[in-house]
Every structure is written in structure tokens, then in C-alpha cells.
mmCIF file with all atom_site columns, C-alpha atoms in Angstrom:
data_model
loop_
_atom_site.group_PDB
_atom_site.id
_atom_site.type_symbol
_atom_site.label_atom_id
_atom_site.label_alt_id
_atom_site.label_comp_id
_atom_site.label_asym_id
_atom_site.label_entity_id
_atom_site.label_seq_id
_atom_site.pdbx_PDB_ins_code
_atom_site.Cartn_x
_atom_site.Cartn_y
_atom_site.Cartn_z
_atom_site.occupancy
_atom_site.B_iso_or_equiv
_atom_site.pdbx_formal_charge
_atom_site.auth_seq_id
_atom_site.auth_comp_id
_atom_site.auth_asym_id
_atom_site.auth_atom_id
_atom_site.pdbx_PDB_model_num
ATOM 1   C CA . MET A 1 1   ? 111.355 126.150 132.770 1.00 45.00 ? 1   MET A CA 1
ATOM 2   C CA . VAL A 1 2   ? 110.866 128.019 129.525 1.00 53.00 ? 2   VAL A CA 1
ATOM 3   C CA . ASN A 1 3   ? 113.730 128.718 127.163 1.00 65.00 ? 3   ASN A CA 1
ATOM 4   C CA . ALA A 1 4   ? 114.376 129.551 123.533 1.00 62.00 ? 4   ALA A CA 1
ATOM 5   C CA . HIS A 1 5   ? 113.663 125.957 122.513 1.00 76.00 ? 5   HIS A CA 1
ATOM 6   C CA . ASP A 1 6   ? 110.295 125.657 124.261 1.00 83.00 ? 6   ASP A CA 1
ATOM 7   C CA . THR A 1 7   ? 108.234 126.692 121.230 1.00 83.00 ? 7   THR A CA 1
ATOM 8   C CA . ALA A 1 8   ? 110.096 124.301 118.940 1.00 83.00 ? 8   ALA A CA 1
ATOM 9   C CA . TYR A 1 9   ? 109.475 121.350 121.269 1.00 87.00 ? 9   TYR A CA 1
ATOM 10  C CA . ARG A 1 10  ? 105.788 122.233 121.591 1.00 90.00 ? 10  ARG A CA 1
ATOM 11  C CA . ARG A 1 11  ? 105.278 122.572 117.823 1.00 91.00 ? 11  ARG A CA 1
ATOM 12  C CA . THR A 1 12  ? 106.971 119.275 117.031 1.00 94.00 ? 12  THR A CA 1
ATOM 13  C CA . ASP A 1 13  ? 104.937 116.311 115.817 1.00 96.00 ? 13  ASP A CA 1
ATOM 14  C CA . TYR A 1 14  ? 106.359 113.213 117.548 1.00 97.00 ? 14  TYR A CA 1
ATOM 15  C CA . ARG A 1 15  ? 105.452 110.368 115.188 1.00 98.00 ? 15  ARG A CA 1
ATOM 16  C CA . VAL A 1 16  ? 105.594 106.870 116.687 1.00 98.00 ? 16  VAL A CA 1
ATOM 17  C CA . ARG A 1 17  ? 105.901 104.058 114.161 1.00 98.00 ? 17  ARG A CA 1
ATOM 18  C CA . LEU A 1 18  ? 103.213 101.461 114.839 1.00 97.00 ? 18  LEU A CA 1
ATOM 19  C CA . PRO A 1 19  ? 104.084 97.751  114.543 1.00 95.00 ? 19  PRO A CA 1
ATOM 20  C CA . ARG A 1 20  ? 101.345 97.123  111.975 1.00 93.00 ? 20  ARG A CA 1
ATOM 21  C CA . GLY A 1 21  ? 102.240 100.126 109.840 1.00 95.00 ? 21  GLY A CA 1
ATOM 22  C CA . GLY A 1 22  ? 101.547 103.816 109.908 1.00 96.00 ? 22  GLY A CA 1
ATOM 23  C CA . HIS A 1 23  ? 102.195 106.076 112.849 1.00 97.00 ? 23  HIS A CA 1
ATOM 24  C CA . ALA A 1 24  ? 100.501 107.769 115.795 1.00 98.00 ? 24  ALA A CA 1
ATOM 25  C CA . SER A 1 25  ? 101.317 111.422 116.545 1.00 97.00 ? 25  SER A CA 1
ATOM 26  C CA . ILE A 1 26  ? 102.085 112.712 120.013 1.00 98.00 ? 26  ILE A CA 1
ATOM 27  C CA . ARG A 1 27  ? 101.921 116.432 120.697 1.00 97.00 ? 27  ARG A CA 1
ATOM 28  C CA . VAL A 1 28  ? 102.765 118.177 123.950 1.00 96.00 ? 28  VAL A CA 1
ATOM 29  C CA . ASP A 1 29  ? 99.623  118.984 126.000 1.00 95.00 ? 29  ASP A CA 1
ATOM 30  C CA . ALA A 1 30  ? 97.308  117.144 123.549 1.00 96.00 ? 30  ALA A CA 1
ATOM 31  C CA . PRO A 1 31  ? 95.459  113.903 124.326 1.00 96.00 ? 31  PRO A CA 1
ATOM 32  C CA . LEU A 1 32  ? 97.366  110.709 123.595 1.00 96.00 ? 32  LEU A CA 1
ATOM 33  C CA . PRO A 1 33  ? 96.317  108.803 120.480 1.00 96.00 ? 33  PRO A CA 1
ATOM 34  C CA . ALA A 1 34  ? 94.138  105.790 121.292 1.00 95.00 ? 34  ALA A CA 1
ATOM 35  C CA . GLU A 1 35  ? 96.635  103.421 119.620 1.00 95.00 ? 35  GLU A CA 1
ATOM 36  C CA . LEU A 1 36  ? 99.267  104.459 122.163 1.00 97.00 ? 36  LEU A CA 1
ATOM 37  C CA . SER A 1 37  ? 97.012  104.688 125.213 1.00 95.00 ? 37  SER A CA 1
ATOM 38  C CA . ALA A 1 38  ? 96.240  100.991 124.843 1.00 92.00 ? 38  ALA A CA 1
ATOM 39  C CA . VAL A 1 39  ? 99.969  100.134 124.807 1.00 95.00 ? 39  VAL A CA 1
ATOM 40  C CA . ILE A 1 40  ? 100.920 102.451 127.680 1.00 97.00 ? 40  ILE A CA 1
ATOM 41  C CA . GLY A 1 41  ? 98.270  101.432 130.189 1.00 96.00 ? 41  GLY A CA 1
ATOM 42  C CA . GLU A 1 42  ? 99.289  103.099 133.465 1.00 97.00 ? 42  GLU A CA 1
ATOM 43  C CA . ALA A 1 43  ? 103.055 102.959 132.841 1.00 97.00 ? 43  ALA A CA 1
ATOM 44  C CA . CYS A 1 44  ? 105.563 105.778 132.471 1.00 97.00 ? 44  CYS A CA 1
ATOM 45  C CA . TRP A 1 45  ? 106.503 106.534 128.874 1.00 98.00 ? 45  TRP A CA 1
ATOM 46  C CA . ALA A 1 46  ? 108.680 108.949 126.906 1.00 98.00 ? 46  ALA A CA 1
ATOM 47  C CA . ILE A 1 47  ? 109.789 110.140 123.510 1.00 98.00 ? 47  ILE A CA 1
ATOM 48  C CA . ILE A 1 48  ? 113.553 110.491 123.667 1.00 97.00 ? 48  ILE A CA 1
ATOM 49  C CA . THR A 1 49  ? 116.384 111.089 121.219 1.00 97.00 ? 49  THR A CA 1
ATOM 50  C CA . GLY A 1 50  ? 120.129 110.983 121.296 1.00 97.00 ? 50  GLY A CA 1
ATOM 51  C CA . TRP A 1 51  ? 120.341 113.445 118.401 1.00 96.00 ? 51  TRP A CA 1
ATOM 52  C CA . ASN A 1 52  ? 121.754 116.943 118.700 1.00 93.00 ? 52  ASN A CA 1
ATOM 53  C CA . PRO A 1 53  ? 122.936 116.853 122.340 1.00 91.00 ? 53  PRO A CA 1
ATOM 54  C CA . GLY A 1 54  ? 122.660 120.211 124.055 1.00 85.00 ? 54  GLY A CA 1
ATOM 55  C CA . SER A 1 55  ? 120.216 121.304 121.341 1.00 84.00 ? 55  SER A CA 1
ATOM 56  C CA . VAL A 1 56  ? 123.196 121.954 119.057 1.00 89.00 ? 56  VAL A CA 1
ATOM 57  C CA . ARG A 1 57  ? 122.890 120.666 115.492 1.00 90.00 ? 57  ARG A CA 1
ATOM 58  C CA . GLN A 1 58  ? 125.371 117.826 114.928 1.00 95.00 ? 58  GLN A CA 1
ATOM 59  C CA . SER A 1 59  ? 126.583 115.963 111.869 1.00 95.00 ? 59  SER A CA 1
ATOM 60  C CA . PRO A 1 60  ? 124.772 112.762 110.816 1.00 95.00 ? 60  PRO A CA 1
ATOM 61  C CA . GLU A 1 61  ? 127.775 110.734 111.987 1.00 96.00 ? 61  GLU A CA 1
ATOM 62  C CA . VAL A 1 62  ? 127.755 112.266 115.479 1.00 96.00 ? 62  VAL A CA 1
ATOM 63  C CA . ASN A 1 63  ? 123.982 111.815 115.707 1.00 96.00 ? 63  ASN A CA 1
ATOM 64  C CA . ARG A 1 64  ? 124.183 108.135 114.712 1.00 96.00 ? 64  ARG A CA 1
ATOM 65  C CA . VAL A 1 65  ? 126.754 107.465 117.436 1.00 96.00 ? 65  VAL A CA 1
ATOM 66  C CA . ALA A 1 66  ? 124.660 109.369 119.996 1.00 97.00 ? 66  ALA A CA 1
ATOM 67  C CA . GLN A 1 67  ? 121.508 107.465 119.007 1.00 97.00 ? 67  GLN A CA 1
ATOM 68  C CA . ARG A 1 68  ? 123.283 104.094 119.322 1.00 97.00 ? 68  ARG A CA 1
ATOM 69  C CA . ARG A 1 69  ? 124.466 105.054 122.816 1.00 97.00 ? 69  ARG A CA 1
ATOM 70  C CA . LEU A 1 70  ? 120.929 106.047 123.787 1.00 98.00 ? 70  LEU A CA 1
ATOM 71  C CA . LEU A 1 71  ? 119.544 102.782 122.432 1.00 97.00 ? 71  LEU A CA 1
ATOM 72  C CA . SER A 1 72  ? 122.095 100.822 124.455 1.00 97.00 ? 72  SER A CA 1
ATOM 73  C CA . LEU A 1 73  ? 121.182 102.676 127.667 1.00 98.00 ? 73  LEU A CA 1
ATOM 74  C CA . LEU A 1 74  ? 117.467 102.165 127.045 1.00 97.00 ? 74  LEU A CA 1
ATOM 75  C CA . LYS A 1 75  ? 117.812 98.444  126.334 1.00 97.00 ? 75  LYS A CA 1
ATOM 76  C CA . ALA A 1 76  ? 119.785 98.034  129.576 1.00 97.00 ? 76  ALA A CA 1
ATOM 77  C CA . ALA A 1 77  ? 116.798 99.562  131.427 1.00 96.00 ? 77  ALA A CA 1
ATOM 78  C CA . SER A 1 78  ? 114.491 96.809  130.035 1.00 95.00 ? 78  SER A CA 1
ATOM 79  C CA . PRO A 1 79  ? 111.532 98.784  128.688 1.00 95.00 ? 79  PRO A CA 1
ATOM 80  C CA . SER A 1 80  ? 108.304 96.956  127.899 1.00 96.00 ? 80  SER A CA 1
ATOM 81  C CA . VAL A 1 81  ? 108.021 98.849  124.579 1.00 97.00 ? 81  VAL A CA 1
ATOM 82  C CA . LEU A 1 82  ? 110.785 100.388 122.483 1.00 97.00 ? 82  LEU A CA 1
ATOM 83  C CA . TRP A 1 83  ? 109.532 101.614 119.103 1.00 98.00 ? 83  TRP A CA 1
ATOM 84  C CA . PRO A 1 84  ? 111.144 103.919 116.554 1.00 98.00 ? 84  PRO A CA 1
ATOM 85  C CA . SER A 1 85  ? 109.749 107.393 116.185 1.00 98.00 ? 85  SER A CA 1
ATOM 86  C CA . VAL A 1 86  ? 110.692 110.681 114.601 1.00 97.00 ? 86  VAL A CA 1
ATOM 87  C CA . GLY A 1 87  ? 110.232 114.269 115.665 1.00 96.00 ? 87  GLY A CA 1
ATOM 88  C CA . VAL A 1 88  ? 109.096 116.470 112.794 1.00 96.00 ? 88  VAL A CA 1
ATOM 89  C CA . GLY A 1 89  ? 109.465 120.181 113.456 1.00 90.00 ? 89  GLY A CA 1
ATOM 90  C CA . SER A 1 90  ? 107.242 122.922 112.115 1.00 84.00 ? 90  SER A CA 1
ATOM 91  C CA . GLU A 1 91  ? 110.190 124.049 109.949 1.00 82.00 ? 91  GLU A CA 1
ATOM 92  C CA . HIS A 1 92  ? 110.291 120.527 108.431 1.00 82.00 ? 92  HIS A CA 1
ATOM 93  C CA . TRP A 1 93  ? 113.393 119.294 110.250 1.00 86.00 ? 93  TRP A CA 1
ATOM 94  C CA . ARG A 1 94  ? 113.431 115.649 111.364 1.00 93.00 ? 94  ARG A CA 1
ATOM 95  C CA . GLU A 1 95  ? 115.083 114.016 114.334 1.00 94.00 ? 95  GLU A CA 1
ATOM 96  C CA . ALA A 1 96  ? 115.199 110.250 114.960 1.00 96.00 ? 96  ALA A CA 1
ATOM 97  C CA . SER A 1 97  ? 113.668 109.359 118.321 1.00 97.00 ? 97  SER A CA 1
ATOM 98  C CA . LEU A 1 98  ? 112.420 106.411 120.335 1.00 98.00 ? 98  LEU A CA 1
ATOM 99  C CA . PHE A 1 99  ? 109.072 105.769 122.014 1.00 98.00 ? 99  PHE A CA 1
ATOM 100 C CA . VAL A 1 100 ? 109.743 104.041 125.328 1.00 98.00 ? 100 VAL A CA 1
ATOM 101 C CA . VAL A 1 101 ? 107.247 102.532 127.772 1.00 98.00 ? 101 VAL A CA 1
ATOM 102 C CA . GLY A 1 102 ? 107.907 100.961 131.139 1.00 97.00 ? 102 GLY A CA 1
ATOM 103 C CA . ILE A 1 103 ? 110.991 102.749 132.452 1.00 97.00 ? 103 ILE A CA 1
ATOM 104 C CA . ASP A 1 104 ? 110.515 104.735 135.667 1.00 95.00 ? 104 ASP A CA 1
ATOM 105 C CA . ALA A 1 105 ? 110.437 108.503 135.198 1.00 94.00 ? 105 ALA A CA 1
ATOM 106 C CA . TRP A 1 106 ? 113.585 109.133 137.265 1.00 96.00 ? 106 TRP A CA 1
ATOM 107 C CA . ARG A 1 107 ? 115.540 106.612 135.190 1.00 97.00 ? 107 ARG A CA 1
ATOM 108 C CA . ILE A 1 108 ? 114.406 107.909 131.809 1.00 97.00 ? 108 ILE A CA 1
ATOM 109 C CA . LEU A 1 109 ? 115.302 111.443 132.892 1.00 97.00 ? 109 LEU A CA 1
ATOM 110 C CA . ALA A 1 110 ? 118.747 110.241 134.014 1.00 97.00 ? 110 ALA A CA 1
ATOM 111 C CA . ILE A 1 111 ? 119.267 108.546 130.636 1.00 98.00 ? 111 ILE A CA 1
ATOM 112 C CA . ALA A 1 112 ? 118.218 111.709 128.782 1.00 97.00 ? 112 ALA A CA 1
ATOM 113 C CA . GLU A 1 113 ? 120.583 113.791 130.891 1.00 97.00 ? 113 GLU A CA 1
ATOM 114 C CA . ALA A 1 114 ? 123.430 111.320 130.300 1.00 97.00 ? 114 ALA A CA 1
ATOM 115 C CA . CYS A 1 115 ? 122.810 111.770 126.563 1.00 97.00 ? 115 CYS A CA 1
ATOM 116 C CA . GLY A 1 116 ? 123.018 115.567 126.810 1.00 96.00 ? 116 GLY A CA 1
ATOM 117 C CA . GLN A 1 117 ? 119.356 116.270 126.120 1.00 95.00 ? 117 GLN A CA 1
ATOM 118 C CA . HIS A 1 118 ? 117.654 119.454 127.350 1.00 91.00 ? 118 HIS A CA 1
ATOM 119 C CA . ALA A 1 119 ? 114.142 118.006 127.483 1.00 93.00 ? 119 ALA A CA 1
ATOM 120 C CA . ILE A 1 120 ? 112.022 114.986 126.702 1.00 96.00 ? 120 ILE A CA 1
ATOM 121 C CA . VAL A 1 121 ? 108.340 114.478 126.043 1.00 97.00 ? 121 VAL A CA 1
ATOM 122 C CA . CYS A 1 122 ? 106.905 112.122 128.621 1.00 97.00 ? 122 CYS A CA 1
ATOM 123 C CA . GLY A 1 123 ? 103.950 111.102 130.715 1.00 96.00 ? 123 GLY A CA 1
ATOM 124 C CA . LYS A 1 124 ? 102.356 108.470 132.879 1.00 97.00 ? 124 LYS A CA 1
ATOM 125 C CA . GLY A 1 125 ? 99.348  106.501 131.825 1.00 96.00 ? 125 GLY A CA 1
ATOM 126 C CA . LYS A 1 126 ? 96.812  108.406 129.795 1.00 91.00 ? 126 LYS A CA 1
ATOM 127 C CA . ALA A 1 127 ? 97.837  111.862 131.040 1.00 95.00 ? 127 ALA A CA 1
ATOM 128 C CA . LYS A 1 128 ? 98.544  114.442 128.369 1.00 96.00 ? 128 LYS A CA 1
ATOM 129 C CA . PRO A 1 129 ? 102.150 114.474 127.137 1.00 97.00 ? 129 PRO A CA 1
ATOM 130 C CA . ALA A 1 130 ? 104.359 116.999 128.919 1.00 96.00 ? 130 ALA A CA 1
ATOM 131 C CA . LEU A 1 131 ? 107.797 118.480 128.448 1.00 95.00 ? 131 LEU A CA 1
ATOM 132 C CA . ALA A 1 132 ? 110.262 117.483 131.149 1.00 95.00 ? 132 ALA A CA 1
ATOM 133 C CA . TRP A 1 133 ? 113.215 119.907 131.231 1.00 93.00 ? 133 TRP A CA 1
ATOM 134 C CA . LEU A 1 134 ? 116.574 118.681 132.451 1.00 90.00 ? 134 LEU A CA 1
#
């Protein structure tokens, strides 16, 4: 599925905060960074946000509430990794996100849909990151 937001998602730099400092960047259709491949192994993984449900810009207050709800749903799914990340758009916008490893693809998609998201960046194992449209 391609829509008006497709280009924005594909141009975004998804920066995962690493536990020892710095970050690793994920880009749709580009190889995974080595630092993340080692953590992922063969598991399912995703970059997901609660921000701006329906791809409609929301106030910081609304986004904070949405992100807390997402975090609660993710923790209930017992991921093996749950690290902060941020999406940085080519027009310099920023959107808080989470890097999640170890939740089955169907469940992460259901969580994203429950949070009103149009798409997530995800993959399995060392496969290139893909957009999954909801």
C-alpha cells in the first residue's frame, strides 16, 4: 500500500538509543546496523510510536498520553528488548518511538493498530527493515 505518507516514512531516520551510549540508525530497505543485528538474532522486531495517531499532528500532551498507552501495551506483551528511539524526518521533525524485539509480528501489528498508527517499521532477523501498513 502506498499513500501520501509513504515517502515521509521511507526518508525517516529511526535512531535507536544504545544502552552504552550513542545510537544506531534504521532506515527502511537498508541493511540493519550490526549493533542491532546482534541484539535481534532471528526474532521479530519493530520501531513503533504512539505519537500522532492517524498520522495527524497532535499536541505534546496528547502524544505523551498516547506514548504511555503504547508502552503499557508493549510491556504487557513481554518483549525481550524495549529501547527508546526517535524518528527524525527529512524536514527535521522528531517523533518519540520504541525499538521492540521479541513480540510476534501479528501482536505488534495489533498493538500498532490499537494505537491508531498507519504503519510501523519492522522485520524478522537480519532482513532489511520494511514498512508494514495497517
